[in-house]
GROMACS .gro file of C-alpha atoms in nm:
model
  408
    1MET     CA    1   1.483  -2.278   0.533
    2THR     CA    2   1.302  -2.374   0.214
    3VAL     CA    3   1.393  -2.269  -0.138
    4GLY     CA    4   1.242  -1.937  -0.243
    5ASN     CA    5   0.932  -1.791  -0.080
    6GLU     CA    6   0.559  -1.776  -0.150
    7ASP     CA    7   0.623  -1.524  -0.428
    8PHE     CA    8   0.900  -1.684  -0.631
    9VAL     CA    9   1.192  -1.928  -0.651
   10PRO     CA   10   1.533  -1.814  -0.787
   11ILE     CA   11   1.689  -2.090  -0.997
   12LEU     CA   12   2.055  -2.035  -1.074
   13LEU     CA   13   2.240  -2.234  -1.340
   14GLY     CA   14   2.606  -2.283  -1.248
   15SER     CA   15   2.785  -2.354  -0.921
   16ASP     CA   16   3.073  -2.105  -0.931
   17MET     CA   17   3.143  -1.781  -0.744
   18ASN     CA   18   2.897  -1.594  -0.964
   19ALA     CA   19   2.622  -1.829  -0.851
   20TYR     CA   20   2.720  -1.770  -0.490
   21GLY     CA   21   2.719  -1.392  -0.533
   22MET     CA   22   2.374  -1.409  -0.689
   23ALA     CA   23   2.244  -1.640  -0.414
   24ARG     CA   24   2.392  -1.405  -0.154
   25SER     CA   25   2.214  -1.111  -0.315
   26PHE     CA   26   1.880  -1.295  -0.302
   27HIS     CA   27   1.941  -1.392   0.060
   28GLU     CA   28   2.038  -1.041   0.163
   29GLU     CA   29   1.729  -0.888   0.000
   30TYR     CA   30   1.463  -1.153   0.067
   31GLY     CA   31   1.610  -1.390   0.329
   32ILE     CA   32   1.559  -1.688   0.099
   33GLN     CA   33   1.751  -1.981  -0.042
   34SER     CA   34   1.819  -2.010  -0.413
   35LEU     CA   35   1.812  -2.339  -0.601
   36VAL     CA   36   2.153  -2.383  -0.766
   37LEU     CA   37   2.191  -2.637  -1.046
   38GLY     CA   38   2.540  -2.724  -1.165
   39ARG     CA   39   2.745  -2.996  -1.327
   40ALA     CA   40   2.958  -3.038  -1.015
   41ALA     CA   41   2.993  -2.907  -0.662
   42LEU     CA   42   3.246  -2.623  -0.648
   43SER     CA   43   3.393  -2.471  -0.335
   44ALA     CA   44   3.213  -2.138  -0.383
   45THR     CA   45   2.868  -2.297  -0.343
   46SER     CA   46   2.945  -2.598  -0.123
   47HIS     CA   47   2.841  -2.629   0.243
   48SER     CA   48   2.618  -2.323   0.215
   49LYS     CA   49   2.295  -2.246   0.402
   50ILE     CA   50   2.178  -1.977   0.159
   51LEU     CA   51   2.134  -2.212  -0.135
   52GLN     CA   52   2.041  -2.567  -0.223
   53LEU     CA   53   2.294  -2.719  -0.461
   54ARG     CA   54   2.199  -3.000  -0.698
   55GLU     CA   55   2.455  -3.168  -0.917
   56ILE     CA   56   2.333  -3.262  -1.265
   57PRO     CA   57   2.614  -3.413  -1.476
   58ASN     CA   58   2.635  -3.274  -1.830
   59LEU     CA   59   2.375  -3.006  -1.757
   60ASN     CA   60   2.541  -2.789  -2.022
   61GLU     CA   61   2.442  -3.034  -2.296
   62GLN     CA   62   2.114  -2.980  -2.478
   63ASP     CA   63   1.978  -3.334  -2.436
   64VAL     CA   64   2.028  -3.313  -2.059
   65PHE     CA   65   1.949  -2.945  -2.008
   66LEU     CA   66   1.591  -2.916  -2.128
   67PRO     CA   67   1.448  -3.227  -1.956
   68ALA     CA   68   1.627  -3.136  -1.631
   69ILE     CA   69   1.496  -2.779  -1.630
   70LEU     CA   70   1.142  -2.884  -1.719
   71LYS     CA   71   1.155  -3.137  -1.434
   72VAL     CA   72   1.236  -2.849  -1.196
   73ALA     CA   73   0.940  -2.655  -1.339
   74GLU     CA   74   0.713  -2.948  -1.258
   75GLU     CA   75   0.857  -2.976  -0.905
   76PHE     CA   76   0.773  -2.612  -0.828
   77LYS     CA   77   0.449  -2.602  -1.025
   78GLY     CA   78   0.224  -2.317  -0.917
   79ARG     CA   79   0.507  -2.088  -0.804
   80LYS     CA   80   0.678  -1.813  -1.002
   81LEU     CA   81   1.020  -1.930  -1.117
   82LEU     CA   82   1.305  -1.693  -1.207
   83LEU     CA   83   1.563  -1.869  -1.427
   84LEU     CA   84   1.911  -1.713  -1.429
   85ALA     CA   85   2.239  -1.812  -1.592
   86CYS     CA   86   2.574  -1.780  -1.415
   87GLY     CA   87   2.788  -1.856  -1.722
   88ASP     CA   88   2.797  -1.818  -2.100
   89ASP     CA   89   2.700  -2.178  -2.173
   90TYR     CA   90   2.386  -2.163  -1.961
   91ALA     CA   91   2.287  -1.823  -2.098
   92LYS     CA   92   2.310  -1.964  -2.448
   93LEU     CA   93   2.106  -2.272  -2.353
   94ILE     CA   94   1.834  -2.061  -2.192
   95ILE     CA   95   1.813  -1.840  -2.500
   96ASN     CA   96   1.812  -2.134  -2.743
   97ASN     CA   97   1.532  -2.302  -2.545
   98LYS     CA   98   1.338  -1.986  -2.465
   99PRO     CA   99   1.015  -2.090  -2.646
  100ALA     CA  100   1.000  -2.416  -2.447
  101LEU     CA  101   1.090  -2.251  -2.115
  102THR     CA  102   0.884  -1.932  -2.125
  103PRO     CA  103   0.553  -2.101  -2.024
  104TYR     CA  104   0.712  -2.203  -1.693
  105PHE     CA  105   0.984  -1.949  -1.610
  106SER     CA  106   1.047  -1.576  -1.602
  107ILE     CA  107   1.341  -1.540  -1.840
  108PRO     CA  108   1.526  -1.204  -1.844
  109TYR     CA  109   1.732  -1.273  -2.157
  110ILE     CA  110   1.737  -1.163  -2.519
  111ASP     CA  111   1.612  -1.380  -2.804
  112GLN     CA  112   1.817  -1.600  -3.033
  113VAL     CA  113   1.831  -1.356  -3.323
  114LEU     CA  114   1.997  -1.085  -3.116
  115MET     CA  115   2.221  -1.340  -2.945
  116ASP     CA  116   2.357  -1.449  -3.281
  117ARG     CA  117   2.447  -1.086  -3.358
  118LEU     CA  118   2.634  -1.045  -3.031
  119LEU     CA  119   2.776  -1.384  -2.932
  120LEU     CA  120   3.072  -1.412  -3.165
  121LYS     CA  121   3.334  -1.147  -3.108
  122GLU     CA  122   3.377  -1.058  -3.474
  123ASN     CA  123   3.002  -0.987  -3.501
  124PHE     CA  124   3.021  -0.771  -3.190
  125TYR     CA  125   3.294  -0.556  -3.344
  126ASP     CA  126   3.076  -0.493  -3.650
  127ILE     CA  127   2.816  -0.353  -3.410
  128CYS     CA  128   3.086  -0.145  -3.242
  129GLU     CA  129   3.150   0.019  -3.578
  130GLN     CA  130   2.782   0.103  -3.614
  131TYR     CA  131   2.766   0.266  -3.270
  132SER     CA  132   3.108   0.436  -3.278
  133PHE     CA  133   3.264   0.228  -3.000
  134SER     CA  134   3.640   0.191  -3.010
  135TYR     CA  135   3.781  -0.162  -2.999
  136PRO     CA  136   4.123  -0.321  -3.038
  137LYS     CA  137   4.262  -0.374  -3.386
  138THR     CA  138   4.150  -0.725  -3.469
  139ALA     CA  139   4.223  -1.007  -3.712
  140LEU     CA  140   4.031  -1.330  -3.755
  141CYS     CA  141   4.206  -1.666  -3.752
  142THR     CA  142   4.036  -1.984  -3.873
  143VAL     CA  143   4.149  -2.344  -3.909
  144GLU     CA  144   4.175  -2.283  -4.283
  145ASN     CA  145   4.378  -1.958  -4.275
  146LYS     CA  146   4.583  -2.011  -3.956
  147ASP     CA  147   4.910  -2.010  -4.153
  148THR     CA  148   4.823  -1.722  -4.385
  149PHE     CA  149   4.603  -1.468  -4.203
  150GLU     CA  150   4.744  -1.116  -4.183
  151MET     CA  151   4.755  -0.856  -3.904
  152ASP     CA  152   4.793  -0.480  -3.944
  153PHE     CA  153   4.932  -0.439  -3.591
  154ILE     CA  154   5.252  -0.534  -3.412
  155TYR     CA  155   5.345  -0.765  -3.126
  156PRO     CA  156   5.259  -0.831  -2.850
  157ILE     CA  157   4.918  -0.966  -2.950
  158ILE     CA  158   4.622  -1.122  -2.773
  159ILE     CA  159   4.491  -1.463  -2.883
  160LYS     CA  160   4.152  -1.581  -2.760
  161ALA     CA  161   3.865  -1.800  -2.871
  162SER     CA  162   3.575  -1.635  -3.053
  163ASN     CA  163   3.336  -1.901  -2.923
  164SER     CA  164   3.385  -1.908  -2.546
  165VAL     CA  165   3.135  -2.192  -2.492
  166ALA     CA  166   3.314  -2.428  -2.733
  167TYR     CA  167   3.654  -2.326  -2.595
  168TRP     CA  168   3.546  -2.400  -2.238
  169ASN     CA  169   3.479  -2.761  -2.340
  170CYS     CA  170   3.818  -2.826  -2.505
  171SER     CA  171   4.147  -2.920  -2.338
  172PHE     CA  172   4.514  -2.916  -2.436
  173PRO     CA  173   4.851  -2.877  -2.263
  174GLY     CA  174   4.917  -2.519  -2.161
  175LYS     CA  175   4.556  -2.407  -2.208
  176LYS     CA  176   4.480  -2.056  -2.084
  177LYS     CA  177   4.167  -1.847  -2.102
  178VAL     CA  178   4.359  -1.580  -2.294
  179PHE     CA  179   4.710  -1.586  -2.445
  180VAL     CA  180   4.965  -1.314  -2.511
  181ALA     CA  181   5.219  -1.381  -2.788
  182HIS     CA  182   5.532  -1.168  -2.820
  183ASP     CA  183   5.657  -1.293  -3.159
  184GLU     CA  184   5.561  -1.505  -3.457
  185ALA     CA  185   5.705  -1.828  -3.320
  186GLU     CA  186   5.504  -1.793  -3.000
  187LYS     CA  187   5.191  -1.702  -3.197
  188ASN     CA  188   5.222  -2.010  -3.418
  189ALA     CA  189   5.283  -2.241  -3.122
  190ILE     CA  190   4.974  -2.113  -2.941
  191ILE     CA  191   4.747  -2.138  -3.246
  192ASP     CA  192   4.871  -2.490  -3.329
  193ALA     CA  193   4.812  -2.603  -2.971
  194ILE     CA  194   4.454  -2.471  -2.976
  195TYR     CA  195   4.366  -2.624  -3.311
  196ASN     CA  196   4.518  -2.959  -3.215
  197SER     CA  197   4.238  -2.978  -2.956
  198SER     CA  198   3.865  -3.024  -3.014
  199TYR     CA  199   3.826  -2.647  -3.061
  200GLN     CA  200   3.790  -2.576  -3.434
  201ASP     CA  201   3.602  -2.245  -3.430
  202ASN     CA  202   3.747  -1.901  -3.498
  203LEU     CA  203   4.019  -1.728  -3.296
  204THR     CA  204   4.021  -1.355  -3.234
  205ILE     CA  205   4.368  -1.202  -3.272
  206GLN     CA  206   4.403  -0.853  -3.127
  207GLU     CA  207   4.655  -0.583  -3.057
  208PHE     CA  208   4.761  -0.566  -2.694
  209ILE     CA  209   4.634  -0.245  -2.537
  210PRO     CA  210   4.915  -0.107  -2.315
  211GLY     CA  211   4.866  -0.089  -1.941
  212ASP     CA  212   4.842  -0.317  -1.638
  213ASP     CA  213   4.525  -0.470  -1.496
  214SER     CA  214   4.407  -0.137  -1.356
  215PHE     CA  215   4.350  -0.003  -1.709
  216MET     CA  216   4.060  -0.250  -1.743
  217ARG     CA  217   3.698  -0.153  -1.684
  218VAL     CA  218   3.395  -0.374  -1.626
  219LEU     CA  219   3.040  -0.254  -1.678
  220ASN     CA  220   2.732  -0.439  -1.554
  221ALA     CA  221   2.388  -0.327  -1.665
  222TYR     CA  222   2.032  -0.442  -1.616
  223VAL     CA  223   1.777  -0.365  -1.888
  224GLY     CA  224   1.410  -0.404  -1.800
  225LYS     CA  225   1.157  -0.605  -1.995
  226ASP     CA  226   1.033  -0.269  -2.129
  227GLY     CA  227   1.368  -0.229  -2.308
  228LYS     CA  228   1.486   0.057  -2.085
  229VAL     CA  229   1.808   0.043  -1.887
  230LYS     CA  230   1.742   0.039  -1.512
  231LEU     CA  231   2.087   0.007  -1.358
  232MET     CA  232   2.445   0.062  -1.474
  233SER     CA  233   2.754   0.016  -1.259
  234LEU     CA  234   3.112   0.071  -1.376
  235GLY     CA  235   3.400  -0.100  -1.200
  236ASN     CA  236   3.774  -0.034  -1.213
  237PRO     CA  237   3.964  -0.360  -1.160
  238ILE     CA  238   4.282  -0.324  -0.956
  239LEU     CA  239   4.402  -0.678  -1.017
  240GLU     CA  240   4.299  -0.971  -1.235
  241GLU     CA  241   4.352  -1.340  -1.176
  242HIS     CA  242   4.665  -1.472  -1.347
  243SER     CA  243   4.622  -1.850  -1.328
  244PRO     CA  244   4.570  -2.026  -1.665
  245GLU     CA  245   4.197  -2.074  -1.615
  246GLY     CA  246   4.145  -1.735  -1.456
  247ILE     CA  247   4.327  -1.493  -1.688
  248GLY     CA  248   4.100  -1.200  -1.761
  249SER     CA  249   3.878  -1.264  -1.458
  250TYR     CA  250   3.877  -0.988  -1.201
  251ALA     CA  251   4.011  -1.043  -0.850
  252ALA     CA  252   3.962  -0.694  -0.703
  253ILE     CA  253   3.743  -0.403  -0.819
  254ILE     CA  254   3.666  -0.053  -0.699
  255ASN     CA  255   3.349   0.111  -0.826
  256THR     CA  256   3.405   0.413  -1.048
  257PHE     CA  257   3.194   0.646  -1.263
  258ASP     CA  258   3.201   0.787  -1.615
  259GLU     CA  259   2.870   0.944  -1.715
  260ALA     CA  260   2.957   0.986  -2.084
  261LEU     CA  261   3.050   0.619  -2.116
  262LEU     CA  262   2.734   0.504  -1.935
  263ASP     CA  263   2.517   0.727  -2.155
  264LYS     CA  264   2.675   0.583  -2.466
  265VAL     CA  265   2.631   0.220  -2.360
  266ARG     CA  266   2.274   0.287  -2.242
  267HIS     CA  267   2.180   0.426  -2.584
  268PHE     CA  268   2.339   0.124  -2.751
  269LEU     CA  269   2.151  -0.130  -2.537
  270GLU     CA  270   1.817   0.041  -2.576
  271ASP     CA  271   1.863   0.094  -2.950
  272ILE     CA  272   1.935  -0.272  -3.030
  273GLY     CA  273   1.638  -0.394  -2.826
  274TYR     CA  274   1.839  -0.553  -2.545
  275THR     CA  275   1.677  -0.690  -2.227
  276GLY     CA  276   1.814  -0.849  -1.912
  277PHE     CA  277   2.170  -0.848  -1.782
  278ALA     CA  278   2.464  -0.722  -1.987
  279ASN     CA  279   2.830  -0.732  -1.891
  280PHE     CA  280   3.099  -0.541  -2.084
  281ASP     CA  281   3.476  -0.580  -2.061
  282MET     CA  282   3.690  -0.293  -2.190
  283LYS     CA  283   4.032  -0.135  -2.144
  284TYR     CA  284   4.130   0.229  -2.125
  285ASP     CA  285   4.387   0.316  -2.393
  286GLU     CA  286   4.598   0.608  -2.276
  287ARG     CA  287   4.738   0.650  -2.629
  288ASP     CA  288   4.412   0.803  -2.751
  289GLY     CA  289   4.203   0.838  -2.434
  290GLU     CA  290   3.942   0.589  -2.557
  291TYR     CA  291   3.785   0.283  -2.393
  292LYS     CA  292   3.844  -0.021  -2.616
  293LEU     CA  293   3.556  -0.268  -2.592
  294PHE     CA  294   3.647  -0.636  -2.587
  295GLU     CA  295   3.310  -0.809  -2.559
  296ILE     CA  296   2.960  -0.816  -2.422
  297ASN     CA  297   2.842  -1.110  -2.211
  298LEU     CA  298   2.471  -1.188  -2.222
  299ARG     CA  299   2.453  -1.229  -1.843
  300ASN     CA  300   2.577  -1.060  -1.530
  301GLY     CA  301   2.953  -1.091  -1.491
  302ARG     CA  302   3.141  -1.335  -1.271
  303SER     CA  303   3.246  -1.045  -1.050
  304SER     CA  304   2.906  -0.873  -1.058
  305TYR     CA  305   2.855  -0.897  -0.683
  306TYR     CA  306   3.066  -0.580  -0.671
  307VAL     CA  307   2.745  -0.403  -0.781
  308SER     CA  308   2.535  -0.547  -0.497
  309ALA     CA  309   2.814  -0.486  -0.245
  310SER     CA  310   2.810  -0.114  -0.326
  311GLY     CA  311   2.442  -0.090  -0.236
  312HIS     CA  312   2.265  -0.170  -0.564
  313ASN     CA  313   2.138  -0.529  -0.537
  314LEU     CA  314   2.134  -0.665  -0.891
  315MET     CA  315   1.895  -0.947  -0.804
  316LYS     CA  316   1.641  -0.700  -0.663
  317TYR     CA  317   1.629  -0.525  -1.000
  318VAL     CA  318   1.546  -0.841  -1.193
  319THR     CA  319   1.297  -0.955  -0.927
  320ASP     CA  320   1.117  -0.621  -0.908
  321ASP     CA  321   1.094  -0.624  -1.287
  322HIS     CA  322   0.994  -0.983  -1.363
  323ILE     CA  323   0.822  -1.103  -1.045
  324TYR     CA  324   0.663  -0.792  -0.894
  325ASP     CA  325   0.609  -0.588  -1.214
  326GLN     CA  326   0.730  -0.274  -1.043
  327SER     CA  327   0.825   0.047  -1.217
  328ILE     CA  328   1.201   0.101  -1.187
  329GLU     CA  329   1.381   0.428  -1.239
  330LEU     CA  330   1.725   0.452  -1.405
  331THR     CA  331   2.020   0.447  -1.165
  332TYR     CA  332   2.387   0.510  -1.241
  333ALA     CA  333   2.576   0.361  -0.946
  334LYS     CA  334   2.830   0.600  -0.794
  335ASP     CA  335   2.901   0.463  -0.445
  336LYS     CA  336   3.262   0.360  -0.382
  337HIS     CA  337   3.328   0.009  -0.255
  338LEU     CA  338   3.611  -0.245  -0.276
  339TRP     CA  339   3.517  -0.595  -0.389
  340LEU     CA  340   3.776  -0.872  -0.385
  341ILE     CA  341   3.811  -1.251  -0.381
  342ILE     CA  342   4.180  -1.263  -0.292
  343PRO     CA  343   4.368  -1.198   0.034
  344LYS     CA  344   4.448  -0.834   0.093
  345GLY     CA  345   4.817  -0.931   0.110
  346VAL     CA  346   4.804  -1.061  -0.248
  347LEU     CA  347   4.623  -0.750  -0.366
  348PHE     CA  348   4.879  -0.508  -0.224
  349LYS     CA  349   5.178  -0.716  -0.333
  350TYR     CA  350   5.081  -0.762  -0.699
  351ALA     CA  351   4.859  -0.462  -0.786
  352GLN     CA  352   5.061  -0.209  -0.983
  353ASN     CA  353   4.848   0.106  -0.957
  354ASP     CA  354   4.961   0.298  -0.649
  355ARG     CA  355   4.667   0.539  -0.658
  356LEU     CA  356   4.412   0.255  -0.653
  357LYS     CA  357   4.606   0.068  -0.386
  358LYS     CA  358   4.590   0.378  -0.167
  359GLU     CA  359   4.217   0.409  -0.233
  360ALA     CA  360   4.168   0.039  -0.152
  361LYS     CA  361   4.345   0.081   0.182
  362GLU     CA  362   4.121   0.377   0.266
  363LEU     CA  363   3.806   0.180   0.179
  364ILE     CA  364   3.923  -0.112   0.393
  365ALA     CA  365   3.996   0.122   0.684
  366ASN     CA  366   3.641   0.260   0.652
  367GLY     CA  367   3.483  -0.086   0.634
  368GLN     CA  368   3.377  -0.033   0.272
  369TRP     CA  369   3.498  -0.365   0.134
  370THR     CA  370   3.355  -0.711   0.068
  371ASN     CA  371   3.480  -1.057  -0.017
  372SER     CA  372   3.161  -1.200  -0.166
  373LEU     CA  373   3.244  -1.561  -0.069
  374PHE     CA  374   3.270  -1.486   0.304
  375TYR     CA  375   2.916  -1.408   0.424
  376SER     CA  376   2.854  -1.374   0.798
  377LYS     CA  377   2.502  -1.518   0.769
  378ASP     CA  378   2.631  -1.829   0.593
  379PHE     CA  379   2.885  -1.964   0.841
  380ASN     CA  380   2.973  -2.333   0.826
  381ILE     CA  381   3.304  -2.450   0.971
  382ILE     CA  382   3.379  -2.682   0.680
  383ARG     CA  383   3.298  -2.411   0.428
  384TRP     CA  384   3.501  -2.153   0.621
  385VAL     CA  385   3.811  -2.377   0.640
  386LYS     CA  386   3.796  -2.467   0.270
  387LEU     CA  387   3.752  -2.106   0.167
  388LYS     CA  388   4.041  -1.999   0.389
  389LEU     CA  389   4.266  -2.266   0.234
  390ASN     CA  390   4.159  -2.162  -0.117
  391ASN     CA  391   4.228  -1.802  -0.024
  392LEU     CA  392   4.578  -1.882   0.097
  393ASN     CA  393   4.640  -2.072  -0.227
  394TYR     CA  394   4.625  -1.742  -0.414
  395TYR     CA  395   4.969  -1.658  -0.274
  396ARG     CA  396   5.110  -1.967  -0.451
  397LYS     CA  397   4.919  -1.907  -0.774
  398TYR     CA  398   5.024  -1.543  -0.810
  399LYS     CA  399   5.386  -1.629  -0.734
  400LYS     CA  400   5.379  -1.898  -1.004
  401TYR     CA  401   5.167  -1.736  -1.275
  402PHE     CA  402   5.180  -1.357  -1.236
  403ASN     CA  403   5.212  -1.198  -1.583
  404ASN     CA  404   5.275  -1.537  -1.748
  405LYS     CA  405   5.030  -1.544  -2.038
  406GLY     CA  406   5.227  -1.755  -2.285
  407LEU     CA  407   5.185  -2.122  -2.374
  408SER     CA  408   5.438  -2.258  -2.124
   0.00000   0.00000   0.00000
């Protein structure tokens, strides 16, 4: 099997489970391989027949990125190339280099001006005010004011980096994707640990919205190049990952539906001139019945295969739009499906919402469930064994890290 087909070549930047879900979507729809470019081989995309994986060290650095991507353009000269990001760093690089890349690639992403309005969390919350979205009470911490900034909310609090790309590239003992601090001493220890690393950008300090993982919602949307939303799919996570690097990432999702919410987000996206993929994280606050928006990602989410699994192939939408120039009608996804990346035993042991656990068991019994990493048309014994071992490792990780979001 060769990469792509006579019509186009999908080029995916990143080698994680999002890249695999995207490659699987392309394979399911078109029977083709995707070209996957990443800094290192990860288990999700290794030993796979549905993609070609190329390792390019330091691909997330500007001086490596642009020459490497232009070299790929030259290699596939004469074919339509669809360039897609699987992570925040690559989305930002594509957008920053859009003028240089546009002559060679179809690029379904916003421009740099709009990115700068949306990328930093504090800017995003200003936009939330303009469009009447609720969001958690928030304070901004900087290197300069880390000992003096004030909060008008009580503990526990959330501490997370405002610049996710810069934070990804730093390291320090006890690093987690997101922290929860229960008192001032814990807050100070976390902030000091972060700022003793290479990360020197802002920190977003937020009130903790009550509720377990099942109070979260994830929304994936695709907006056409005409500026009109084509697809929106709302997911209700049952369980998140709880390991230090995975906190806040979803491990199991059931599709759900809220027309008023989708209408509101659709108006927002179309009004600001958005195009391409958008991914929203939010949490339902039972104190006031509002969804509190946390952020927008300028790409499809890490767990976005839940959309394709429910019967709405995300990669078909972008391909029909950018490669085949087809007219696409608006769809609000409503079909129920269970998506997960963890063993079912872990899901039912650690998920805390009995109603959703019951629904998950019913979907499994009816065959309406998918683990996006296990694809019957991509069987390789080495891949299968490694994925099974990684899957079993979730039992250890949840036992060790479940609900531990402090520094230790």
